[in-house]
Amino acid sequence: MAFSSLYEEKCAFTRDYTLIKNELQNIEDYDKTCIETALHGVNQMVLGEWGNNTACQVILITDGSTGLGPMSLKESFATVNQRSATNPFPIPFSFPAKLHVVCVAPPNDPNLVKSKPLYQRLVDLTGYDGSICIPESPLNETTVVNMFQKLAEDMYTSFKGTLKCGNLESKIILSPAPVPYTKVTDFDYQSYTISELIEVCGFISVTDVGSPMAVSRHLVLPASSNKDHLPLTAEIDLTDDDATDEGKVPSFCVLLHGALKVENMAAVVTLAENWFGFVYSWADSKKKSNLMLTILTPGSDVVPWLGDLNNLGPSDSPTEQMGSFPVRPQEKRSYSQNGVVWIRQAGLQSDIQKILRHARKLPEKTQQFYKELNRLRKAAISLGFLDLLNGLAYIFEQECMQLPGSAHPDCALQLQHAAEVLRKTQNRDIKYVVVPLQTNYNSS
Amino acid sequence: MSFSVTNKLFPSNHKTVFVLDHTPYFGISCESPIELEFLKARAPGFIPMTPICKSLWTSSVESAIEYCRIVWDLFPQGKLVRFIASDTVAHILNTWSPSQQNLSHIMNAMSLIGVPPPHAINRNLEYTVLHGLRAAIEALSDCTEIQGKKMKSQSFGDVQTKLVNRCRVICITSARDNDSMKRLEEIFLSVLQQQNKVATGSDRLLTIDHCHLVIINTFPVNIESQVNNHSPKNLSPILTTEVHSIKAPLISNKLSTLILEHYNLGSTTVTGIPMKEEQNASSSANYDVEIYHSSDAHTAILKGNALDSSAIRTVKDGLEYETVTLKWCTPRGCTGSELQNCTAMHRITPVDVNSRPSLCLINFLLNGRSVMLEMPRKAGGKITSHLLASHGGEIFIHTLCTARSVLEDPPSISEGCGGRVTDYRITDFGVLIKQNTLVPIKTAFVEEGNRPMQKMKTRLNRHTKYWPLTISSTLIFNLKGYIDPLPSIITKEKITEDEVFQCRRIIYNLIALESKNESLYPLNTGQRVKGQKREDQYKAMWNELETLLKKNLHTADHRNIYNCLLECHKFNFDEEKLSEKVELDEALRELDHIGPSKSEPDAPRASVIRATTDSPMSPPPLTSINPPTTKSSTSRSTGIYSAPRTLLDMFTSQEKVKSRPEFTGRSTGGSVAKLYANHKYADSGSRGESMEVE
């Protein structure tokens, strides 16, 4: 992307080297340095292509100037705390990103010396450990090439670690390399860095895992193990094989993948102190199956339905010690509580109608009639909705008068009884429960 | 740390106090009669009833309770709400304690308070909302459980971030005009400053760093209010106030708009939910259900393509906020059976919790099914952007990854290291997986110092002491008919007497089998083990069994089984032990010399494998070695001694060995050589080292 007071996407994300090279030769000079504009552009471009979850590297190549006057970096910072929701400062980016500011300027350039603290502030704002790169003195092609070389080496180091399950283990590479994660809660923030040792601590069926939120996902690729051991094995066993062919050296990763796939299970792994993930078999649309690591948000309580991940134990524990998946919260949510909400009239209306439906089917529905009646009565008392109690009593009385001749005699008696109870002010206590009137028809 | 982080810390929504005006004025009717449709169609004899109206009190209570319902559904922890009703005094309905942070507690407390008192019970008492506001400010300087914990860790030296006490008061009252409203705000500020002075001198109370006062000024529908709205303004660095003047039946709508700001929520309308008609079950119509959840669930789709996102955002009639409309996608197959690429996950709650469409959607989800939500694209087509699913009785919205994946066209695992090996012990590892399936352990049984997860690692370690990766690198694990359940017993932490006995039986059976000279391999399993002669099979079997048992000496009982093996089958590695046994062996030596040579595998009861000094690298034992043969049936029946070796045997075999590569023990100059070192690598395939950690 090239930028001045506007920005221009020179070429889309690609691995086509010549395409990039050609585009780079077509960059023209425009008006001025507006770094904020460029950063807005970066945000837009990355979100559009990769979403807000893919870790990216942003390399800002500059001559060491931060611009002048309006839209200069200095101006941007001056207004950073007065931004509205419609014009936010582009940093921190909407996705995990390291910002590297590469200054193609002599290290002692006075302009650069002035700009450096501003660049540093920019890098700090991203929340990730980016960098400011300055070539060694003197400024020439070699020193600039060296600077980029070094940056590339720093940025593209792959993650090498070990996947371990008891005594079984395999050297692995994670692709893409995971980045440290900063977890922010209401009262704390903490940065976590993934350990080189990823340790399996048990297995859970994929169905039980659900689809928890992932910080990121990574392919787990088995890496070639220490070659020192190969000659020994070759001598013994694989005399007629090419022992150096890594494809034929058994790898725990491949075994794990196969078994997880067959069993439809996921392995719970620890990534660092109090940081967990799942390893499972994953196939893209092209039917190529792979071992995948899903990294959860740090912490042991990040998947509510699995409970505290530190408290997961073997399924042959004593029965009284074991719970089961999914772990349920102690309290039910409002939508499974059959609570009363009468903010919209329809809610109240359907509650009353329900009672009347039961009323017409008395005495068979006596239990249901009084259950609903008590529910409504209790809510009305809590909400101080006394009009409703009187209104309902009135409705019952009217209902009574309109009963068809074929109606059961108990019907009238119960409705009359209910109406009386509703009108009695001394009964306006939620602990009071309206009970059916004992009649000749239901006393048995 | 960057400002974005510190801005997010200590949000005002941790502590909210509702102050409800309970003065006589709130007992009056909203004058907004509730229409009961079903009464309209009544017969002519029906006497019209006096209309039912909610009071100002009922309207404010139900709206405030609805606010809490949403908060507590979405945030079961950490977002606390307190209620204070105010008439002649402040009635505190609940505390910050989590046990009092639920709807049933509030509803019960409300019923105890009852309706606002009628006028003039006592003319000497002053009915005002100020009592409640004062109590609210006191409540705000009380420490919540989480704040207490944070304070404690701070005093222990964790000064990463200093605790900031931000909070919010939502007051539903009725003021005469702008002046009285202004006075109310000013009094509030001065009480707040007063309270902070008190708190500074107290080690129990917290100073209030910032308070957000939201005043809802309400009145019956037939009245014009003299109070104007005003948007948030900073009355002081520690107080921001705003006023909303609203007719009583609309308080709830106003609070809906405010709750989205207060808790950073978003609204999604699920559209096109097919639902059976109540009256006519055969036809179905499409319905919409609106849900609330954290606005982060929308970040991915709203920040992406601007055109796409503007197309799905709408403002509903009578409301002030935007909702994102996503289409119900009739579930195909079982979406729960695979791990979705989920980038965010948030609890949801329906906006209209008791409406039929909401209940229909909720029950559908609570019954274990899940729903994908689709978003149309301007460029054509649509994209699955969200998943609604319930887990343990809670419903979540999962944000799915809609962007391009960096894992495009990945290689298959079969293309990498170990990918071309075809005989992994997948079924056996499946058994190990099942044995180590996790379940939640109840908190009461969790040891603090040794959490179940830690124990699981130890357990997996034990289960994999000896675990060859491939079928061709093991013999015993392919002989399940003979050795099961020994491998599963031996890896247990503790074993019972019965299990010890079981293992002994297995060893005795193997001895018996050997004596009958039965092939261990009934089938040709494509093994590449050299010299598939029976004696070699048995030799390899015994050696491997010894490795397995030796690596699993967890208790005395385990050792018992190992000793049993040593007693039953002579291994040459323990020379000392052997020489001790020489006398006993001598008695049996003659028996060893009877019978046909073991080089004649077809001879009946002939080839009993002896443990020799031969490593697995050695060629098969030569016939010239005096072959030990079967023993008398009596000694066999005791099952204790199989084919013991004499010292002579050993010497002779060592002579023969000379032409082969030197033993490790010798070549390393007398230092202790690892027993069966090569055997191990050979048997565990080429990855022996990673398999067997001492």
PDB file of C-alpha atoms in Angstrom, chain B residues 461-637:
ATOM      1  CA  ASN B 461       2.954 -40.688  31.837  1.00  0.00           C
ATOM      2  CA  ARG B 462       2.277 -43.992  33.549  1.00  0.00           C
ATOM      3  CA  HIS B 463       0.107 -45.261  30.708  1.00  0.00           C
ATOM      4  CA  THR B 464       2.833 -44.672  28.165  1.00  0.00           C
ATOM      5  CA  LYS B 465       5.906 -46.005  29.975  1.00  0.00           C
ATOM      6  CA  TYR B 466       6.255 -48.535  27.220  1.00  0.00           C
ATOM      7  CA  TRP B 467       4.155 -47.811  24.166  1.00  0.00           C
ATOM      8  CA  PRO B 468       5.438 -48.780  20.716  1.00  0.00           C
ATOM      9  CA  LEU B 469       3.989 -46.576  17.972  1.00  0.00           C
ATOM     10  CA  THR B 470       3.602 -49.151  15.245  1.00  0.00           C
ATOM     11  CA  ILE B 471       2.312 -52.687  14.951  1.00  0.00           C
ATOM     12  CA  SER B 472       5.538 -53.906  13.408  1.00  0.00           C
ATOM     13  CA  SER B 473       7.602 -52.654  16.312  1.00  0.00           C
ATOM     14  CA  THR B 474       5.794 -54.684  18.918  1.00  0.00           C
ATOM     15  CA  LEU B 475       4.946 -58.279  19.447  1.00  0.00           C
ATOM     16  CA  ILE B 476       3.162 -58.480  22.750  1.00  0.00           C
ATOM     17  CA  PHE B 477       0.567 -55.841  21.894  1.00  0.00           C
ATOM     18  CA  ASN B 478      -0.355 -57.911  18.882  1.00  0.00           C
ATOM     19  CA  LEU B 479      -0.985 -60.914  21.097  1.00  0.00           C
ATOM     20  CA  LYS B 480      -4.042 -59.540  22.812  1.00  0.00           C
ATOM     21  CA  GLY B 481      -5.598 -62.978  23.106  1.00  0.00           C
ATOM     22  CA  TYR B 482      -2.700 -64.050  25.269  1.00  0.00           C
ATOM     23  CA  ILE B 483      -1.646 -61.019  27.231  1.00  0.00           C
ATOM     24  CA  ASP B 484      -4.771 -58.968  27.823  1.00  0.00           C
ATOM     25  CA  PRO B 485      -5.639 -57.521  30.265  1.00  0.00           C
ATOM     26  CA  LEU B 486      -2.079 -57.426  31.580  1.00  0.00           C
ATOM     27  CA  PRO B 487      -1.084 -54.188  29.788  1.00  0.00           C
ATOM     28  CA  SER B 488      -4.077 -52.341  31.147  1.00  0.00           C
ATOM     29  CA  ILE B 489      -3.563 -53.689  34.652  1.00  0.00           C
ATOM     30  CA  ILE B 490       0.131 -53.011  34.796  1.00  0.00           C
ATOM     31  CA  THR B 491      -0.302 -49.316  33.973  1.00  0.00           C
ATOM     32  CA  LYS B 492      -2.667 -48.735  36.856  1.00  0.00           C
ATOM     33  CA  GLU B 493      -1.582 -46.671  39.785  1.00  0.00           C
ATOM     34  CA  LYS B 494      -2.524 -49.374  42.243  1.00  0.00           C
ATOM     35  CA  ILE B 495      -3.432 -52.930  41.529  1.00  0.00           C
ATOM     36  CA  THR B 496      -5.496 -55.319  43.556  1.00  0.00           C
ATOM     37  CA  GLU B 497      -4.560 -58.818  44.635  1.00  0.00           C
ATOM     38  CA  ASP B 498      -6.984 -60.206  42.107  1.00  0.00           C
ATOM     39  CA  GLU B 499      -5.276 -58.311  39.346  1.00  0.00           C
ATOM     40  CA  VAL B 500      -1.858 -59.538  40.460  1.00  0.00           C
ATOM     41  CA  PHE B 501      -3.251 -63.027  40.301  1.00  0.00           C
ATOM     42  CA  GLN B 502      -4.673 -62.349  36.843  1.00  0.00           C
ATOM     43  CA  CYS B 503      -1.289 -61.201  35.599  1.00  0.00           C
ATOM     44  CA  ARG B 504       0.426 -64.226  37.053  1.00  0.00           C
ATOM     45  CA  ARG B 505      -2.089 -66.426  35.278  1.00  0.00           C
ATOM     46  CA  ILE B 506      -1.265 -64.723  32.016  1.00  0.00           C
ATOM     47  CA  ILE B 507       2.427 -65.347  32.498  1.00  0.00           C
ATOM     48  CA  TYR B 508       1.805 -68.981  33.403  1.00  0.00           C
ATOM     49  CA  ASN B 509      -0.377 -69.375  30.349  1.00  0.00           C
ATOM     50  CA  LEU B 510       2.406 -68.071  28.146  1.00  0.00           C
ATOM     51  CA  ILE B 511       4.793 -70.552  29.701  1.00  0.00           C
ATOM     52  CA  ALA B 512       2.320 -73.317  29.037  1.00  0.00           C
ATOM     53  CA  LEU B 513       1.886 -72.148  25.498  1.00  0.00           C
ATOM     54  CA  GLU B 514       5.602 -72.112  24.991  1.00  0.00           C
ATOM     55  CA  SER B 515       5.877 -75.590  26.313  1.00  0.00           C
ATOM     56  CA  LYS B 516       3.272 -76.727  23.813  1.00  0.00           C
ATOM     57  CA  ASN B 517       5.332 -74.987  21.162  1.00  0.00           C
ATOM     58  CA  GLU B 518       2.354 -73.192  19.777  1.00  0.00           C
ATOM     59  CA  SER B 519       2.964 -70.383  17.428  1.00  0.00           C
ATOM     60  CA  LEU B 520       2.232 -67.030  18.947  1.00  0.00           C
ATOM     61  CA  TYR B 521       1.220 -65.726  15.571  1.00  0.00           C
ATOM     62  CA  PRO B 522      -1.766 -67.459  14.199  1.00  0.00           C
ATOM     63  CA  LEU B 523      -1.953 -65.084  11.310  1.00  0.00           C
ATOM     64  CA  ASN B 524       0.509 -63.649   8.936  1.00  0.00           C
ATOM     65  CA  THR B 525       0.400 -60.024   9.955  1.00  0.00           C
ATOM     66  CA  GLY B 526       3.067 -58.911   7.578  1.00  0.00           C
ATOM     67  CA  GLN B 527       5.694 -58.660  10.235  1.00  0.00           C
ATOM     68  CA  ARG B 528       9.207 -57.944   9.271  1.00  0.00           C
ATOM     69  CA  VAL B 529      10.734 -59.421  12.366  1.00  0.00           C
ATOM     70  CA  LYS B 530      13.553 -61.587  11.241  1.00  0.00           C
ATOM     71  CA  GLY B 531      13.470 -65.279  11.777  1.00  0.00           C
ATOM     72  CA  GLN B 532       9.879 -66.014  12.430  1.00  0.00           C
ATOM     73  CA  LYS B 533      10.854 -69.225  14.115  1.00  0.00           C
ATOM     74  CA  ARG B 534       8.834 -69.958  17.158  1.00  0.00           C
ATOM     75  CA  GLU B 535      11.749 -69.755  19.523  1.00  0.00           C
ATOM     76  CA  ASP B 536      12.449 -66.285  18.229  1.00  0.00           C
ATOM     77  CA  GLN B 537       8.854 -65.319  18.639  1.00  0.00           C
ATOM     78  CA  TYR B 538       8.924 -66.421  22.220  1.00  0.00           C
ATOM     79  CA  LYS B 539      12.251 -64.806  22.851  1.00  0.00           C
ATOM     80  CA  ALA B 540      11.036 -61.503  21.499  1.00  0.00           C
ATOM     81  CA  MET B 541       7.813 -61.878  23.402  1.00  0.00           C
ATOM     82  CA  TRP B 542       9.550 -62.525  26.720  1.00  0.00           C
ATOM     83  CA  ASN B 543      11.971 -59.695  26.198  1.00  0.00           C
ATOM     84  CA  GLU B 544       9.252 -57.249  25.350  1.00  0.00           C
ATOM     85  CA  LEU B 545       7.103 -58.386  28.221  1.00  0.00           C
ATOM     86  CA  GLU B 546      10.041 -57.917  30.525  1.00  0.00           C
ATOM     87  CA  THR B 547      10.495 -54.352  29.218  1.00  0.00           C
ATOM     88  CA  LEU B 548       6.836 -53.598  29.730  1.00  0.00           C
ATOM     89  CA  LEU B 549       6.786 -54.909  33.271  1.00  0.00           C
ATOM     90  CA  LYS B 550      10.103 -53.401  34.211  1.00  0.00           C
ATOM     91  CA  LYS B 551       8.968 -49.985  33.120  1.00  0.00           C
ATOM     92  CA  ASN B 552       5.851 -50.246  35.203  1.00  0.00           C
ATOM     93  CA  LEU B 553       7.182 -50.945  38.664  1.00  0.00           C
ATOM     94  CA  HIS B 554       4.845 -48.492  40.360  1.00  0.00           C
ATOM     95  CA  THR B 555       4.124 -50.416  43.547  1.00  0.00           C
ATOM     96  CA  ALA B 556       5.149 -53.578  45.370  1.00  0.00           C
ATOM     97  CA  ASP B 557       2.305 -55.360  43.602  1.00  0.00           C
ATOM     98  CA  HIS B 558       3.686 -54.335  40.227  1.00  0.00           C
ATOM     99  CA  ARG B 559       7.073 -55.625  41.341  1.00  0.00           C
ATOM    100  CA  ASN B 560       5.387 -58.833  42.346  1.00  0.00           C
ATOM    101  CA  ILE B 561       4.254 -59.394  38.809  1.00  0.00           C
ATOM    102  CA  TYR B 562       7.667 -58.501  37.446  1.00  0.00           C
ATOM    103  CA  ASN B 563       9.291 -60.936  39.870  1.00  0.00           C
ATOM    104  CA  CYS B 564       6.849 -63.561  38.809  1.00  0.00           C
ATOM    105  CA  LEU B 565       8.029 -63.119  35.255  1.00  0.00           C
ATOM    106  CA  LEU B 566      11.648 -63.320  36.334  1.00  0.00           C
ATOM    107  CA  GLU B 567      10.946 -66.459  38.256  1.00  0.00           C
ATOM    108  CA  CYS B 568       9.052 -68.070  35.457  1.00  0.00           C
ATOM    109  CA  HIS B 569      11.336 -67.207  32.691  1.00  0.00           C
ATOM    110  CA  LYS B 570      15.089 -66.966  32.967  1.00  0.00           C
ATOM    111  CA  PHE B 571      16.631 -63.859  31.538  1.00  0.00           C
ATOM    112  CA  ASN B 572      20.338 -63.943  31.245  1.00  0.00           C
ATOM    113  CA  PHE B 573      20.883 -60.310  32.043  1.00  0.00           C
ATOM    114  CA  ASP B 574      21.062 -60.789  35.734  1.00  0.00           C
ATOM    115  CA  GLU B 575      24.163 -62.802  36.185  1.00  0.00           C
ATOM    116  CA  GLU B 576      24.207 -62.534  39.903  1.00  0.00           C
ATOM    117  CA  LYS B 577      20.764 -63.836  40.251  1.00  0.00           C
ATOM    118  CA  LEU B 578      21.585 -66.539  37.861  1.00  0.00           C
ATOM    119  CA  SER B 579      24.547 -67.798  39.760  1.00  0.00           C
ATOM    120  CA  GLU B 580      22.492 -67.918  42.881  1.00  0.00           C
ATOM    121  CA  LYS B 581      20.132 -70.137  41.093  1.00  0.00           C
ATOM    122  CA  VAL B 582      22.794 -72.382  39.681  1.00  0.00           C
ATOM    123  CA  GLU B 583      22.325 -75.009  42.295  1.00  0.00           C
ATOM    124  CA  LEU B 584      18.695 -75.213  41.660  1.00  0.00           C
ATOM    125  CA  ASP B 585      19.323 -75.168  37.993  1.00  0.00           C
ATOM    126  CA  GLU B 586      21.758 -77.984  38.205  1.00  0.00           C
ATOM    127  CA  ALA B 587      19.102 -80.202  39.463  1.00  0.00           C
ATOM    128  CA  LEU B 588      17.213 -79.537  36.333  1.00  0.00           C
ATOM    129  CA  ARG B 589      20.120 -79.452  34.040  1.00  0.00           C
ATOM    130  CA  GLU B 590      19.890 -83.008  32.981  1.00  0.00           C
ATOM    131  CA  LEU B 591      16.377 -82.492  31.892  1.00  0.00           C
ATOM    132  CA  ASP B 592      17.565 -79.752  29.647  1.00  0.00           C
ATOM    133  CA  HIS B 593      19.727 -82.130  27.735  1.00  0.00           C
ATOM    134  CA  ILE B 594      16.978 -84.525  26.995  1.00  0.00           C
ATOM    135  CA  GLY B 595      14.949 -84.238  23.891  1.00  0.00           C
ATOM    136  CA  PRO B 596      15.450 -83.179  20.348  1.00  0.00           C
ATOM    137  CA  SER B 597      17.400 -80.159  19.322  1.00  0.00           C
ATOM    138  CA  LYS B 598      15.502 -76.948  19.140  1.00  0.00           C
ATOM    139  CA  SER B 599      16.650 -76.434  15.643  1.00  0.00           C
ATOM    140  CA  GLU B 600      13.986 -78.861  14.617  1.00  0.00           C
ATOM    141  CA  PRO B 601      10.994 -76.708  15.033  1.00  0.00           C
ATOM    142  CA  ASP B 602       8.587 -79.412  14.042  1.00  0.00           C
ATOM    143  CA  ALA B 603       9.677 -81.724  16.762  1.00  0.00           C
ATOM    144  CA  PRO B 604       7.043 -81.924  19.413  1.00  0.00           C
ATOM    145  CA  ARG B 605       7.568 -79.915  22.546  1.00  0.00           C
ATOM    146  CA  ALA B 606      11.038 -79.133  21.432  1.00  0.00           C
ATOM    147  CA  SER B 607      11.902 -75.507  21.208  1.00  0.00           C
ATOM    148  CA  VAL B 608      11.679 -73.703  24.410  1.00  0.00           C
ATOM    149  CA  ILE B 609      13.349 -70.420  24.110  1.00  0.00           C
ATOM    150  CA  ARG B 610      16.031 -69.722  26.537  1.00  0.00           C
ATOM    151  CA  ALA B 611      17.089 -66.343  27.335  1.00  0.00           C
ATOM    152  CA  THR B 612      20.520 -66.051  25.917  1.00  0.00           C
ATOM    153  CA  THR B 613      23.056 -63.363  25.815  1.00  0.00           C
ATOM    154  CA  ASP B 614      22.072 -62.935  22.231  1.00  0.00           C
ATOM    155  CA  SER B 615      20.776 -59.590  21.458  1.00  0.00           C
ATOM    156  CA  PRO B 616      17.990 -59.362  18.951  1.00  0.00           C
ATOM    157  CA  MET B 617      20.649 -58.449  16.446  1.00  0.00           C
ATOM    158  CA  SER B 618      22.131 -61.862  16.716  1.00  0.00           C
ATOM    159  CA  PRO B 619      21.258 -64.559  14.297  1.00  0.00           C
ATOM    160  CA  PRO B 620      19.108 -67.344  15.636  1.00  0.00           C
ATOM    161  CA  PRO B 621      20.855 -69.515  18.188  1.00  0.00           C
ATOM    162  CA  LEU B 622      22.928 -72.182  16.658  1.00  0.00           C
ATOM    163  CA  THR B 623      22.035 -75.778  16.887  1.00  0.00           C
ATOM    164  CA  SER B 624      25.451 -76.613  18.226  1.00  0.00           C
ATOM    165  CA  ILE B 625      24.543 -75.007  21.487  1.00  0.00           C
ATOM    166  CA  ASN B 626      23.231 -77.624  23.739  1.00  0.00           C
ATOM    167  CA  PRO B 627      19.610 -76.935  23.421  1.00  0.00           C
ATOM    168  CA  PRO B 628      17.606 -76.793  26.558  1.00  0.00           C
ATOM    169  CA  THR B 629      14.468 -78.668  25.995  1.00  0.00           C
ATOM    170  CA  THR B 630      11.289 -79.399  27.688  1.00  0.00           C
ATOM    171  CA  LYS B 631      11.317 -80.366  31.218  1.00  0.00           C
ATOM    172  CA  SER B 632       9.389 -83.057  32.906  1.00  0.00           C
ATOM    173  CA  SER B 633       5.745 -82.530  33.076  1.00  0.00           C
ATOM    174  CA  THR B 634       5.932 -82.205  36.806  1.00  0.00           C
ATOM    175  CA  SER B 635       8.197 -79.204  36.735  1.00  0.00           C
ATOM    176  CA  ARG B 636       6.073 -77.725  33.996  1.00  0.00           C
ATOM    177  CA  SER B 637       2.945 -78.042  35.978  1.00  0.00           C
TER     178      SER B 637
END
